[in-house]
Coordinates of C-alpha atoms in Angstrom, one line a residue:
M1261 CA -143.6 249.8 71.3
M1262 CA -141.6 253.0 70.6
S1263 CA -138.4 251.3 71.4
G1264 CA -139.1 248.6 68.9
N1265 CA -139.8 251.1 66.1
Y1266 CA -136.6 252.9 66.7
T1267 CA -134.7 249.7 66.5
S1268 CA -136.3 248.9 63.2
I1269 CA -135.6 252.3 61.7
D1270 CA -131.9 252.2 62.9
N1271 CA -131.4 248.8 61.3
Q1272 CA -132.9 250.1 58.0
N1273 CA -130.7 253.2 58.0
V1274 CA -127.6 251.1 58.6
A1275 CA -128.5 248.6 55.8
G1276 CA -129.1 251.5 53.4
S1277 CA -125.9 253.3 54.1
V1278 CA -123.6 250.3 53.3
P1279 CA -123.2 249.6 49.6
A1280 CA -123.4 246.1 48.4
V1281 CA -120.1 244.5 47.4
A1282 CA -120.2 242.7 44.0
D1283 CA -118.7 239.3 43.8
A1284 CA -115.1 239.4 42.6
P1285 CA -114.2 237.3 39.6
A1286 CA -112.5 233.9 40.4
H1287 CA -109.5 234.5 38.0
V1288 CA -107.8 237.7 37.0
A1289 CA -105.8 237.7 33.8
V1290 CA -102.7 239.9 33.9
K1291 CA -100.9 240.6 30.6
F1292 CA -97.4 242.0 30.7
A1293 CA -95.7 243.9 27.8
D1294 CA -92.7 242.3 26.1
S1295 CA -89.6 242.7 28.2
S1296 CA -86.5 244.4 26.8
L1297 CA -84.2 242.2 28.9
H1298 CA -81.7 240.1 27.0
S1299 CA -81.1 236.4 27.7
F1300 CA -77.7 235.5 29.1
P1301 CA -75.6 234.1 27.7
P1302 CA -76.5 235.5 24.2
S1303 CA -77.4 232.7 21.8
G1304 CA -75.1 234.2 19.1
A1305 CA -72.0 234.7 21.3
K1306 CA -69.4 232.2 20.2
G1307 CA -66.0 231.6 21.6
K1308 CA -62.9 232.1 19.4
I1309 CA -62.2 228.4 19.0
S1310 CA -64.6 226.2 20.8
G1311 CA -67.9 228.1 20.2
A1312 CA -68.4 228.5 24.0
A1313 CA -70.3 231.5 25.3
Q1314 CA -68.1 234.6 25.9
P1315 CA -68.3 237.0 28.8
P1316 CA -70.1 240.4 28.3
R1317 CA -68.4 242.6 25.7
D1318 CA -67.7 245.4 28.2
A1319 CA -65.6 243.0 30.2
D1320 CA -63.4 242.2 27.1
D1321 CA -63.2 245.8 25.8
S1322 CA -62.7 247.7 29.0
F1323 CA -58.9 247.4 28.7
G1324 CA -58.7 248.8 25.2
Q1325 CA -61.0 251.8 25.7
P1326 CA -60.3 255.0 27.6
V1327 CA -62.3 255.7 30.8
A1328 CA -65.6 257.6 30.1
G1329 CA -65.3 261.3 30.8
S1330 CA -61.5 261.3 30.5
D1331 CA -59.5 262.9 27.7
E1332 CA -57.2 259.9 27.3
P1333 CA -56.9 259.0 23.6
Q1334 CA -57.6 255.5 22.5
Q1335 CA -54.4 253.7 21.5
S1336 CA -54.1 252.8 17.8
G1337 CA -51.4 251.6 15.5
W1338 CA -48.1 250.3 16.9
L1339 CA -48.9 251.9 20.3
R1340 CA -51.7 249.3 20.8
S1341 CA -49.0 246.6 21.1
F1342 CA -48.3 248.0 24.6
T1343 CA -51.9 247.5 25.8
I1344 CA -53.4 244.4 27.4
A1345 CA -56.3 244.4 24.9
A1346 CA -53.9 243.7 22.1
Y1347 CA -53.0 240.3 23.6
M1348 CA -56.3 239.2 25.0
P1349 CA -57.4 237.4 21.8
Y1350 CA -54.4 235.1 22.1
F1351 CA -55.5 233.9 25.5
D1352 CA -59.1 233.1 24.3
V1353 CA -58.8 229.3 24.5
D1354 CA -60.2 226.7 26.9
T1355 CA -58.9 223.5 28.3
A1356 CA -60.1 221.4 25.4
D1357 CA -58.2 223.6 22.9
V1358 CA -54.9 223.5 24.9
L1359 CA -55.1 219.7 25.4
E1360 CA -55.8 219.1 21.7
R1361 CA -52.7 221.1 20.8
I1362 CA -50.6 219.4 23.4
K1363 CA -51.7 216.1 21.9
D1364 CA -50.6 217.2 18.4
S1365 CA -47.2 218.1 19.8
L1366 CA -46.7 214.6 21.0
F1367 CA -47.4 213.2 17.5
P1368 CA -44.9 215.2 15.5
F1369 CA -45.2 213.2 12.2
K1370 CA -48.8 214.3 11.7
A1371 CA -47.6 217.8 11.0
S1372 CA -51.1 219.2 11.3
F1373 CA -50.5 221.7 14.1
S1374 CA -49.8 224.7 11.8
E1375 CA -53.0 224.1 9.8
K1376 CA -55.1 223.9 13.0
T1377 CA -53.6 227.1 14.5
A1378 CA -53.2 229.1 11.3
N1379 CA -56.1 231.4 12.1
N1380 CA -56.2 231.2 15.9
P1381 CA -52.7 230.8 17.5
D1382 CA -52.6 231.2 21.3
L1383 CA -50.1 232.3 23.8
Y1384 CA -51.9 230.8 26.8
G1385 CA -50.5 227.3 26.3
P1386 CA -46.9 228.3 25.6
F1387 CA -46.8 230.6 28.6
W1388 CA -48.0 227.8 31.0
I1389 CA -45.8 225.2 29.4
C1390 CA -42.7 227.3 29.9
T1391 CA -43.7 228.2 33.4
T1392 CA -44.4 224.5 34.2
L1393 CA -41.0 223.5 32.7
I1394 CA -39.2 226.0 35.0
F1395 CA -40.8 224.6 38.2
V1396 CA -40.4 221.0 37.0
A1397 CA -36.8 221.5 36.1
A1398 CA -36.0 223.1 39.5
S1399 CA -38.0 220.6 41.6
I1400 CA -37.0 217.5 39.8
G1401 CA -33.4 218.6 39.5
T1402 CA -33.3 219.4 43.2
F1403 CA -34.9 216.1 44.2
A1404 CA -32.6 214.0 42.0
T1405 CA -29.5 215.7 43.4
Y1406 CA -30.8 215.3 47.0
I1407 CA -31.4 211.6 46.5
A1408 CA -27.9 211.2 45.0
H1409 CA -26.3 212.9 47.9
K1410 CA -28.2 211.0 50.5
V1411 CA -27.4 207.7 48.9
Q1412 CA -23.7 208.5 49.0
K1413 CA -24.0 210.1 52.4
K1414 CA -22.8 213.4 51.3
E1415 CA -23.8 216.8 52.5
W1416 CA -26.4 218.4 50.2
D1417 CA -27.0 222.2 49.6
Y1418 CA -29.9 223.7 47.6
D1419 CA -28.9 225.4 44.4
I1420 CA -31.1 228.5 44.0
N1421 CA -29.4 229.2 40.6
L1422 CA -31.2 226.3 39.1
M1423 CA -34.5 228.2 39.2
T1424 CA -33.2 231.4 37.7
W1425 CA -31.1 229.5 35.1
S1426 CA -34.2 227.5 34.0
A1427 CA -36.4 230.6 33.7
G1428 CA -33.8 232.4 31.6
L1429 CA -33.3 229.3 29.3
F1430 CA -37.0 228.5 28.6
Y1431 CA -38.4 232.1 28.4
G1432 CA -35.4 233.2 26.4
Y1433 CA -35.5 230.3 24.0
V1434 CA -39.2 230.5 23.3
S1435 CA -38.9 234.3 22.7
I1436 CA -35.6 234.9 20.9
V1437 CA -35.6 231.9 18.6
P1438 CA -39.1 232.6 17.1
L1439 CA -38.1 236.2 16.7
A1440 CA -34.9 235.3 14.8
L1441 CA -36.8 232.8 12.6
Y1442 CA -39.4 235.5 11.9
L1443 CA -36.8 237.9 10.6
I1444 CA -35.1 235.2 8.6
L1445 CA -38.3 234.1 6.9
K1446 CA -39.2 237.7 6.2
Y1447 CA -35.8 238.2 4.5
F1448 CA -36.3 235.1 2.3
S1449 CA -39.8 236.4 1.3
A1450 CA -41.6 233.6 3.1
P1451 CA -43.0 235.6 6.1
S1452 CA -44.8 233.8 8.9
G1453 CA -46.8 235.3 11.7
F1454 CA -44.7 236.0 14.8
V1455 CA -47.4 234.9 17.2
H1456 CA -47.8 231.7 15.2
L1457 CA -44.1 231.0 15.6
L1458 CA -44.4 231.7 19.4
C1459 CA -47.3 229.3 19.6
L1460 CA -45.4 226.6 17.7
Y1461 CA -42.2 226.8 19.7
G1462 CA -44.1 227.0 23.0
Y1463 CA -46.0 223.8 22.4
S1464 CA -42.8 222.1 21.1
L1465 CA -41.4 222.2 24.6
F1466 CA -44.1 220.2 26.2
V1467 CA -42.4 216.9 25.5
F1468 CA -39.6 217.9 27.9
I1469 CA -41.9 217.9 30.9
P1470 CA -42.4 214.1 31.1
A1471 CA -38.8 213.7 30.0
M1472 CA -37.6 215.7 33.0
C1473 CA -39.8 213.6 35.3
L1474 CA -38.0 210.5 33.9
S1475 CA -34.6 212.0 34.6
V1476 CA -34.9 211.0 38.3
I1477 CA -34.0 207.4 37.2
P1478 CA -30.5 206.9 38.5
Q1479 CA -29.1 205.5 35.2
E1480 CA -27.1 207.8 33.0
I1481 CA -27.8 205.8 29.8
V1482 CA -31.5 206.1 30.5
R1483 CA -31.2 209.9 30.9
W1484 CA -29.3 210.1 27.6
V1485 CA -32.0 208.1 25.8
V1486 CA -34.8 210.1 27.3
A1487 CA -33.2 213.4 26.4
G1488 CA -32.4 212.2 22.9
V1489 CA -36.0 211.0 22.2
A1490 CA -37.5 214.2 23.6
G1491 CA -35.2 216.3 21.5
F1492 CA -35.9 214.4 18.4
M1493 CA -39.7 214.6 18.9
S1494 CA -39.5 218.3 19.6
A1495 CA -37.3 219.0 16.6
T1496 CA -39.4 216.9 14.2
F1497 CA -42.6 218.7 15.4
V1498 CA -41.2 222.1 14.6
A1499 CA -39.4 221.2 11.4
L1500 CA -42.3 219.3 9.8
N1501 CA -44.9 221.9 10.7
L1502 CA -42.8 224.7 9.1
R1503 CA -41.5 222.7 6.1
N1504 CA -44.4 223.3 3.7
H1505 CA -44.4 227.0 4.5
I1506 CA -40.6 227.5 4.2
K1507 CA -40.5 225.7 0.8
S1508 CA -41.7 229.0 -0.7
A1509 CA -38.4 230.5 0.3
G1510 CA -36.8 228.9 -2.8
E1511 CA -33.7 226.7 -2.8
S1512 CA -32.7 227.8 0.7
W1513 CA -35.7 226.1 2.4
F1514 CA -33.8 222.9 3.2
L1515 CA -31.0 224.7 5.0
I1516 CA -33.5 226.7 7.1
V1517 CA -35.5 223.5 8.0
A1518 CA -32.2 221.7 8.9
G1519 CA -31.1 224.7 11.0
I1520 CA -34.5 224.6 12.9
F1521 CA -34.1 220.8 13.5
L1522 CA -30.5 221.0 14.7
L1523 CA -31.3 224.0 17.0
Q1524 CA -34.0 222.0 18.8
L1525 CA -31.5 219.1 19.2
A1526 CA -29.0 221.5 20.6
L1527 CA -31.6 222.6 23.2
A1528 CA -32.1 219.0 24.2
L1529 CA -28.3 218.6 24.6
V1530 CA -28.1 221.6 26.8
L1531 CA -31.0 220.3 29.0
K1532 CA -29.2 217.0 29.3
L1533 CA -25.9 218.5 30.4
Y1534 CA -27.3 221.0 32.8
L1535 CA -30.7 219.6 34.0
F1536 CA -30.6 215.8 33.3
T1537 CA -27.2 215.3 34.8
V1538 CA -26.9 214.6 38.5
S1539 CA -23.5 215.3 40.1
V1540 CA -22.5 214.7 43.6
K1541 CA -20.0 217.1 45.2
P1542 CA -17.1 215.3 46.9

């Protein structure tokens, strides 16, 4: 009897010492404050030409700004020409832009290249066109001479000077000729942007890439025709795109345009004599 009472009292004490747990709600609504994170890529970031999204600004400006905490002054004026940041805008193009400009160079009579590149000339296309020309000239020239020697069963030796000669020719031509033309136009009070001239002359050389590939045809008359057509297209492309601008130089504009045209033809002649000609050593 006593044991049963003790059991009942213990059960009551235990039940009274444990608080009742209220039923938790089935759904808990959590509200977050507006985040300060920015979306990437930013909706307002546009590329220089195509309107594509750009990389973060700090990636573009890091070359032109001094390192934080250093007392290095930020370059300004003509000293900025010796920094990488000064030339980065001229490489802000994509594949579609370069292909469009290459297509314009293959249709020289349209003469629309200068208008399209007036506000955004690039150096990316001219650099890779010249570089490609150097390797194509060396490889195609070497292959053509190798085949010619094997056909006549002559001993063949690789000419390393072909690579260095091609590099000096193309890099030198696309740099020195625009610089000389820039000074001439400035003298005749018809100045043109130096970068724009580099861009124009760089793309004018693209037509020589397929022309060099056709130079492997073992027919001398075919090589002359290919070199002549390529030279005419390149000369027409440069002359027509500069004609309207050079007309502001007065009565001398025709002589300047004629000189530009003949100089491009001279380049084609040099390429024919030194790169399109296959000679077999006796």
